[in-house]
Amino acid sequence: MTKDFKKMLGSKRCYIFDLDGTIADTERIHWEAHNIVLKKMFGIEVDLDHIYTYLGKPESVFLKEIEKDYGIDIGGPKGKGYEKYVKERNKIAEKLILSSSSPFPFMKEILSDTFGIQIALVSAQNRTLIRKMLSHWGIAGLFSEINTFIVDDNKSKPFYYDYILTDVLKNADPSEVILFEDVNKYLQEGKKRGFVTIGIQNGFGKEKIEADYVIDATKEEFTLI
């Protein structure tokens, strides 16, 4: 990490993190689990182009989109199928993630020096699995329960960006906030608010990440693009 970049990080008041594909290369693992279950139950696999349209959305939302896109009925007549599907998907994802994933090397470097900086996590992932992931990686202490915001059917990631800025930080200057993300539409939402944006190019999907700074997560060392 360069001295200038490290100085920039240290001058800020708050970091807002996405989780999957940003802190660790877990997005592809979650979708591996989805495809295992979808193939088992319905004989389909979601292709990468479709996957990228679902990123950052609550599971309850994109499952309905998958039903529409692929002409299947996951929920069944009484919606009980969703519970069965999510339970099976979570079980597979947890096993894969806890056995084979860890934070990106550069993320460990960033998280090792956050004294005095407010840390927030905004994710559409299952809270129980988030807790297990962070604990397994040894960074659970940085992301307290009150600063972990779960995107649901009625709220979006940008909603939480505004909430953090006005309520958690008490109307801080947006330039004091850094947003770490791996999806352009959310990086653009951060830029609209005046945040410094750090995009993570992780090799998952075809989108070229656009942000104030872009980190190449496919490299072993800290590499800005």
mmCIF file of C-alpha atoms in Angstrom:
data_model
loop_
_atom_site.group_PDB
_atom_site.id
_atom_site.type_symbol
_atom_site.label_atom_id
_atom_site.label_comp_id
_atom_site.label_asym_id
_atom_site.label_seq_id
_atom_site.Cartn_x
_atom_site.Cartn_y
_atom_site.Cartn_z
ATOM 1 C CA MET A 1 0.000 0.000 0.000
ATOM 2 C CA THR A 2 1.400 3.405 -0.932
ATOM 3 C CA LYS A 3 1.959 6.068 1.728
ATOM 4 C CA ASP A 4 -0.453 8.463 -0.001
ATOM 5 C CA PHE A 5 -3.224 5.869 -0.129
ATOM 6 C CA LYS A 6 -2.656 4.912 3.501
ATOM 7 C CA LYS A 7 -2.732 8.601 4.492
ATOM 8 C CA MET A 8 -6.030 9.032 2.625
ATOM 9 C CA LEU A 9 -7.551 6.062 4.461
ATOM 10 C CA GLY A 10 -6.440 7.377 7.824
ATOM 11 C CA SER A 11 -7.917 10.830 7.222
ATOM 12 C CA LYS A 12 -11.508 9.582 6.989
ATOM 13 C CA ARG A 13 -14.205 9.218 9.627
ATOM 14 C CA CYS A 14 -16.144 6.180 8.418
ATOM 15 C CA TYR A 15 -15.736 3.129 6.197
ATOM 16 C CA ILE A 16 -18.869 1.494 4.740
ATOM 17 C CA PHE A 17 -18.233 -2.030 3.488
ATOM 18 C CA ASP A 18 -20.090 -4.413 1.270
ATOM 19 C CA LEU A 19 -19.266 -8.010 2.232
ATOM 20 C CA ASP A 20 -19.345 -10.575 -0.557
ATOM 21 C CA GLY A 21 -16.818 -9.868 -3.293
ATOM 22 C CA THR A 22 -15.491 -6.869 -1.372
ATOM 23 C CA ILE A 23 -14.085 -8.149 1.921
ATOM 24 C CA ALA A 24 -13.629 -11.663 0.590
ATOM 25 C CA ASP A 25 -14.175 -13.637 -2.615
ATOM 26 C CA THR A 26 -17.415 -15.186 -1.362
ATOM 27 C CA GLU A 27 -19.886 -13.973 -3.984
ATOM 28 C CA ARG A 28 -18.972 -16.736 -6.405
ATOM 29 C CA ILE A 29 -19.273 -19.292 -3.567
ATOM 30 C CA HIS A 30 -22.792 -18.145 -2.715
ATOM 31 C CA TRP A 31 -23.768 -18.544 -6.355
ATOM 32 C CA GLU A 32 -22.102 -21.927 -6.551
ATOM 33 C CA ALA A 33 -24.423 -22.915 -3.693
ATOM 34 C CA HIS A 34 -27.436 -21.417 -5.491
ATOM 35 C CA ASN A 35 -26.650 -23.351 -8.637
ATOM 36 C CA ILE A 36 -26.163 -26.611 -6.729
ATOM 37 C CA VAL A 37 -29.639 -26.267 -5.237
ATOM 38 C CA LEU A 38 -31.281 -24.944 -8.410
ATOM 39 C CA LYS A 39 -29.865 -27.810 -10.436
ATOM 40 C CA LYS A 40 -30.933 -30.350 -7.834
ATOM 41 C CA MET A 41 -34.472 -28.989 -7.470
ATOM 42 C CA PHE A 42 -35.264 -27.577 -10.937
ATOM 43 C CA GLY A 43 -32.563 -28.752 -13.332
ATOM 44 C CA ILE A 44 -31.297 -25.237 -14.108
ATOM 45 C CA GLU A 45 -28.153 -23.179 -13.557
ATOM 46 C CA VAL A 46 -28.076 -19.383 -13.436
ATOM 47 C CA ASP A 47 -25.574 -17.985 -15.928
ATOM 48 C CA LEU A 48 -23.127 -15.213 -15.047
ATOM 49 C CA ASP A 49 -24.978 -12.479 -16.951
ATOM 50 C CA HIS A 50 -28.093 -13.158 -14.900
ATOM 51 C CA ILE A 51 -26.186 -13.447 -11.643
ATOM 52 C CA TYR A 52 -24.784 -9.952 -12.000
ATOM 53 C CA THR A 53 -28.287 -8.452 -12.204
ATOM 54 C CA TYR A 54 -29.154 -9.999 -8.835
ATOM 55 C CA LEU A 55 -26.132 -8.817 -6.831
ATOM 56 C CA GLY A 56 -26.863 -6.671 -3.778
ATOM 57 C CA LYS A 57 -30.564 -7.615 -3.654
ATOM 58 C CA PRO A 58 -32.217 -9.530 -0.793
ATOM 59 C CA GLU A 59 -32.593 -13.235 -1.452
ATOM 60 C CA SER A 60 -36.376 -12.973 -1.194
ATOM 61 C CA VAL A 61 -36.339 -10.455 -4.049
ATOM 62 C CA PHE A 62 -33.998 -12.109 -6.538
ATOM 63 C CA LEU A 63 -35.530 -15.559 -6.026
ATOM 64 C CA LYS A 64 -38.739 -14.164 -7.487
ATOM 65 C CA GLU A 65 -36.713 -12.679 -10.336
ATOM 66 C CA ILE A 66 -35.109 -16.077 -10.960
ATOM 67 C CA GLU A 67 -38.581 -17.643 -11.073
ATOM 68 C CA LYS A 68 -39.638 -15.133 -13.727
ATOM 69 C CA ASP A 69 -36.394 -15.313 -15.721
ATOM 70 C CA TYR A 70 -36.251 -19.117 -15.811
ATOM 71 C CA GLY A 71 -39.946 -20.036 -15.688
ATOM 72 C CA ILE A 72 -39.811 -22.014 -12.447
ATOM 73 C CA ASP A 73 -41.798 -21.948 -9.190
ATOM 74 C CA ILE A 74 -39.467 -22.077 -6.179
ATOM 75 C CA GLY A 75 -42.098 -21.062 -3.630
ATOM 76 C CA GLY A 76 -44.844 -23.465 -4.544
ATOM 77 C CA PRO A 77 -48.562 -22.843 -3.930
ATOM 78 C CA LYS A 78 -48.152 -21.746 -0.294
ATOM 79 C CA GLY A 79 -44.662 -20.265 -0.500
ATOM 80 C CA LYS A 80 -43.158 -22.988 1.683
ATOM 81 C CA GLY A 81 -40.682 -23.858 -1.034
ATOM 82 C CA TYR A 82 -38.732 -20.655 -0.369
ATOM 83 C CA GLU A 83 -37.972 -21.744 3.188
ATOM 84 C CA LYS A 84 -36.785 -25.148 2.006
ATOM 85 C CA TYR A 85 -34.680 -23.615 -0.744
ATOM 86 C CA VAL A 86 -33.035 -20.960 1.459
ATOM 87 C CA LYS A 87 -32.306 -23.470 4.229
ATOM 88 C CA GLU A 88 -30.589 -25.831 1.798
ATOM 89 C CA ARG A 89 -28.716 -23.015 0.046
ATOM 90 C CA ASN A 90 -27.471 -21.543 3.335
ATOM 91 C CA LYS A 91 -26.281 -24.947 4.539
ATOM 92 C CA ILE A 92 -24.214 -25.519 1.398
ATOM 93 C CA ALA A 93 -22.890 -21.949 1.273
ATOM 94 C CA GLU A 94 -21.829 -22.018 4.920
ATOM 95 C CA LYS A 95 -19.939 -25.272 4.454
ATOM 96 C CA LEU A 96 -18.131 -23.985 1.349
ATOM 97 C CA ILE A 97 -17.339 -20.520 2.739
ATOM 98 C CA LEU A 98 -16.079 -21.628 6.136
ATOM 99 C CA SER A 99 -13.882 -24.307 4.586
ATOM 100 C CA SER A 100 -12.355 -22.365 1.703
ATOM 101 C CA SER A 101 -12.566 -18.575 2.050
ATOM 102 C CA SER A 102 -10.644 -15.780 3.756
ATOM 103 C CA PRO A 103 -10.489 -11.984 3.406
ATOM 104 C CA PHE A 104 -8.537 -10.579 0.480
ATOM 105 C CA PRO A 105 -4.900 -9.911 1.539
ATOM 106 C CA PHE A 106 -5.250 -6.167 0.921
ATOM 107 C CA MET A 107 -8.434 -6.086 3.025
ATOM 108 C CA LYS A 108 -6.553 -7.471 6.008
ATOM 109 C CA GLU A 109 -4.084 -4.637 5.539
ATOM 110 C CA ILE A 110 -6.855 -2.025 5.426
ATOM 111 C CA LEU A 111 -8.713 -3.447 8.427
ATOM 112 C CA SER A 112 -5.578 -3.701 10.547
ATOM 113 C CA ASP A 113 -5.366 0.077 10.986
ATOM 114 C CA THR A 114 -8.835 1.480 11.649
ATOM 115 C CA PHE A 115 -8.420 3.016 15.126
ATOM 116 C CA GLY A 116 -10.848 5.916 15.563
ATOM 117 C CA ILE A 117 -12.726 5.132 12.345
ATOM 118 C CA GLN A 118 -16.398 4.131 12.385
ATOM 119 C CA ILE A 119 -16.885 0.801 10.595
ATOM 120 C CA ALA A 120 -20.202 -0.207 9.036
ATOM 121 C CA LEU A 121 -21.266 -3.242 7.023
ATOM 122 C CA VAL A 122 -24.202 -3.173 4.584
ATOM 123 C CA SER A 123 -25.104 -6.563 3.159
ATOM 124 C CA ALA A 124 -28.045 -8.493 1.731
ATOM 125 C CA GLN A 125 -26.639 -11.682 3.220
ATOM 126 C CA ASN A 126 -28.125 -13.798 6.014
ATOM 127 C CA ARG A 127 -27.203 -12.265 9.396
ATOM 128 C CA THR A 128 -26.380 -15.611 11.023
ATOM 129 C CA LEU A 129 -24.015 -16.537 8.208
ATOM 130 C CA ILE A 130 -22.428 -13.062 8.301
ATOM 131 C CA ARG A 131 -21.714 -13.540 11.997
ATOM 132 C CA LYS A 132 -20.114 -16.928 11.365
ATOM 133 C CA MET A 133 -18.046 -15.631 8.448
ATOM 134 C CA LEU A 134 -16.658 -12.642 10.345
ATOM 135 C CA SER A 135 -15.907 -14.774 13.383
ATOM 136 C CA HIS A 136 -14.192 -17.427 11.249
ATOM 137 C CA TRP A 137 -12.006 -14.728 9.679
ATOM 138 C CA GLY A 138 -11.142 -13.184 13.057
ATOM 139 C CA ILE A 139 -12.611 -9.754 12.276
ATOM 140 C CA ALA A 140 -15.984 -9.975 14.047
ATOM 141 C CA GLY A 141 -14.877 -7.385 16.601
ATOM 142 C CA LEU A 142 -14.700 -4.691 13.922
ATOM 143 C CA PHE A 143 -18.293 -5.159 12.779
ATOM 144 C CA SER A 144 -20.574 -4.883 15.774
ATOM 145 C CA GLU A 145 -24.187 -5.990 15.633
ATOM 146 C CA ILE A 146 -25.414 -2.375 15.705
ATOM 147 C CA ASN A 147 -23.219 -1.400 12.753
ATOM 148 C CA THR A 148 -24.192 -4.323 10.537
ATOM 149 C CA PHE A 149 -27.149 -3.390 8.337
ATOM 150 C CA ILE A 150 -29.071 -6.073 6.496
ATOM 151 C CA VAL A 151 -30.794 -5.045 3.258
ATOM 152 C CA ASP A 152 -34.370 -6.348 3.213
ATOM 153 C CA ASP A 153 -37.412 -6.216 0.937
ATOM 154 C CA ASN A 154 -38.345 -2.676 1.977
ATOM 155 C CA LYS A 155 -34.939 -1.002 2.158
ATOM 156 C CA SER A 156 -31.988 -0.722 -0.200
ATOM 157 C CA LYS A 157 -28.270 -0.265 0.232
ATOM 158 C CA PRO A 158 -28.569 3.468 -0.595
ATOM 159 C CA PHE A 159 -31.164 3.793 2.187
ATOM 160 C CA TYR A 160 -28.518 2.625 4.657
ATOM 161 C CA TYR A 161 -25.875 4.921 3.158
ATOM 162 C CA ASP A 162 -28.173 7.838 4.027
ATOM 163 C CA TYR A 163 -29.001 6.409 7.442
ATOM 164 C CA ILE A 164 -25.332 5.972 8.333
ATOM 165 C CA LEU A 165 -24.484 9.473 7.141
ATOM 166 C CA THR A 166 -27.288 11.281 8.969
ATOM 167 C CA ASP A 167 -28.046 9.135 12.018
ATOM 168 C CA VAL A 168 -24.930 7.110 12.849
ATOM 169 C CA LEU A 169 -22.440 9.838 11.939
ATOM 170 C CA LYS A 170 -24.748 12.741 12.883
ATOM 171 C CA ASN A 171 -24.642 14.495 9.500
ATOM 172 C CA ALA A 172 -20.944 14.087 8.844
ATOM 173 C CA ASP A 173 -19.354 15.596 5.777
ATOM 174 C CA PRO A 174 -19.825 12.931 3.042
ATOM 175 C CA SER A 175 -16.177 13.364 1.989
ATOM 176 C CA GLU A 176 -15.219 11.796 5.337
ATOM 177 C CA VAL A 177 -16.862 8.512 4.319
ATOM 178 C CA ILE A 178 -15.324 5.758 2.177
ATOM 179 C CA LEU A 179 -17.552 3.220 0.446
ATOM 180 C CA PHE A 180 -15.967 -0.143 -0.417
ATOM 181 C CA GLU A 181 -17.990 -2.012 -3.074
ATOM 182 C CA ASP A 182 -17.648 -4.417 -5.991
ATOM 183 C CA VAL A 183 -20.767 -3.380 -7.940
ATOM 184 C CA ASN A 184 -20.849 -0.193 -10.019
ATOM 185 C CA LYS A 185 -24.465 0.776 -9.337
ATOM 186 C CA TYR A 186 -23.736 1.025 -5.610
ATOM 187 C CA LEU A 187 -20.422 2.791 -6.154
ATOM 188 C CA GLN A 188 -22.348 5.354 -8.192
ATOM 189 C CA GLU A 189 -24.844 5.757 -5.345
ATOM 190 C CA GLY A 190 -21.905 6.469 -3.061
ATOM 191 C CA LYS A 191 -20.490 9.050 -5.476
ATOM 192 C CA LYS A 192 -23.896 10.781 -5.617
ATOM 193 C CA ARG A 193 -23.638 11.284 -1.868
ATOM 194 C CA GLY A 194 -20.097 12.634 -2.068
ATOM 195 C CA PHE A 195 -18.378 9.577 -0.582
ATOM 196 C CA VAL A 196 -14.886 8.536 -1.568
ATOM 197 C CA THR A 197 -15.431 5.297 -3.490
ATOM 198 C CA ILE A 198 -13.106 2.305 -3.545
ATOM 199 C CA GLY A 199 -14.126 -0.352 -6.043
ATOM 200 C CA ILE A 200 -12.987 -3.952 -5.823
ATOM 201 C CA GLN A 201 -12.228 -5.612 -9.162
ATOM 202 C CA ASN A 202 -12.507 -9.259 -8.130
ATOM 203 C CA GLY A 203 -12.822 -11.047 -11.462
ATOM 204 C CA PHE A 204 -16.438 -12.069 -10.820
ATOM 205 C CA GLY A 205 -18.633 -10.848 -13.639
ATOM 206 C CA LYS A 206 -17.828 -8.837 -16.759
ATOM 207 C CA GLU A 207 -18.340 -5.349 -15.345
ATOM 208 C CA LYS A 208 -15.355 -3.015 -15.309
ATOM 209 C CA ILE A 209 -15.398 -1.340 -11.906
ATOM 210 C CA GLU A 210 -15.431 2.467 -11.885
ATOM 211 C CA ALA A 211 -14.571 4.378 -8.688
ATOM 212 C CA ASP A 212 -12.214 6.990 -7.252
ATOM 213 C CA TYR A 213 -9.816 4.129 -6.533
ATOM 214 C CA VAL A 214 -9.982 0.575 -7.870
ATOM 215 C CA ILE A 215 -8.180 -2.296 -6.171
ATOM 216 C CA ASP A 216 -7.358 -5.382 -8.198
ATOM 217 C CA ALA A 217 -8.342 -8.233 -5.910
ATOM 218 C CA THR A 218 -6.975 -10.841 -8.306
ATOM 219 C CA LYS A 219 -3.425 -9.848 -7.350
ATOM 220 C CA GLU A 220 -1.614 -11.277 -4.345
ATOM 221 C CA GLU A 221 -0.291 -7.836 -3.387
ATOM 222 C CA PHE A 222 -2.115 -4.522 -2.926
ATOM 223 C CA THR A 223 -2.591 -3.228 -6.471
ATOM 224 C CA LEU A 224 -4.423 -0.055 -7.498
ATOM 225 C CA ILE A 225 -5.723 0.029 -11.073
#
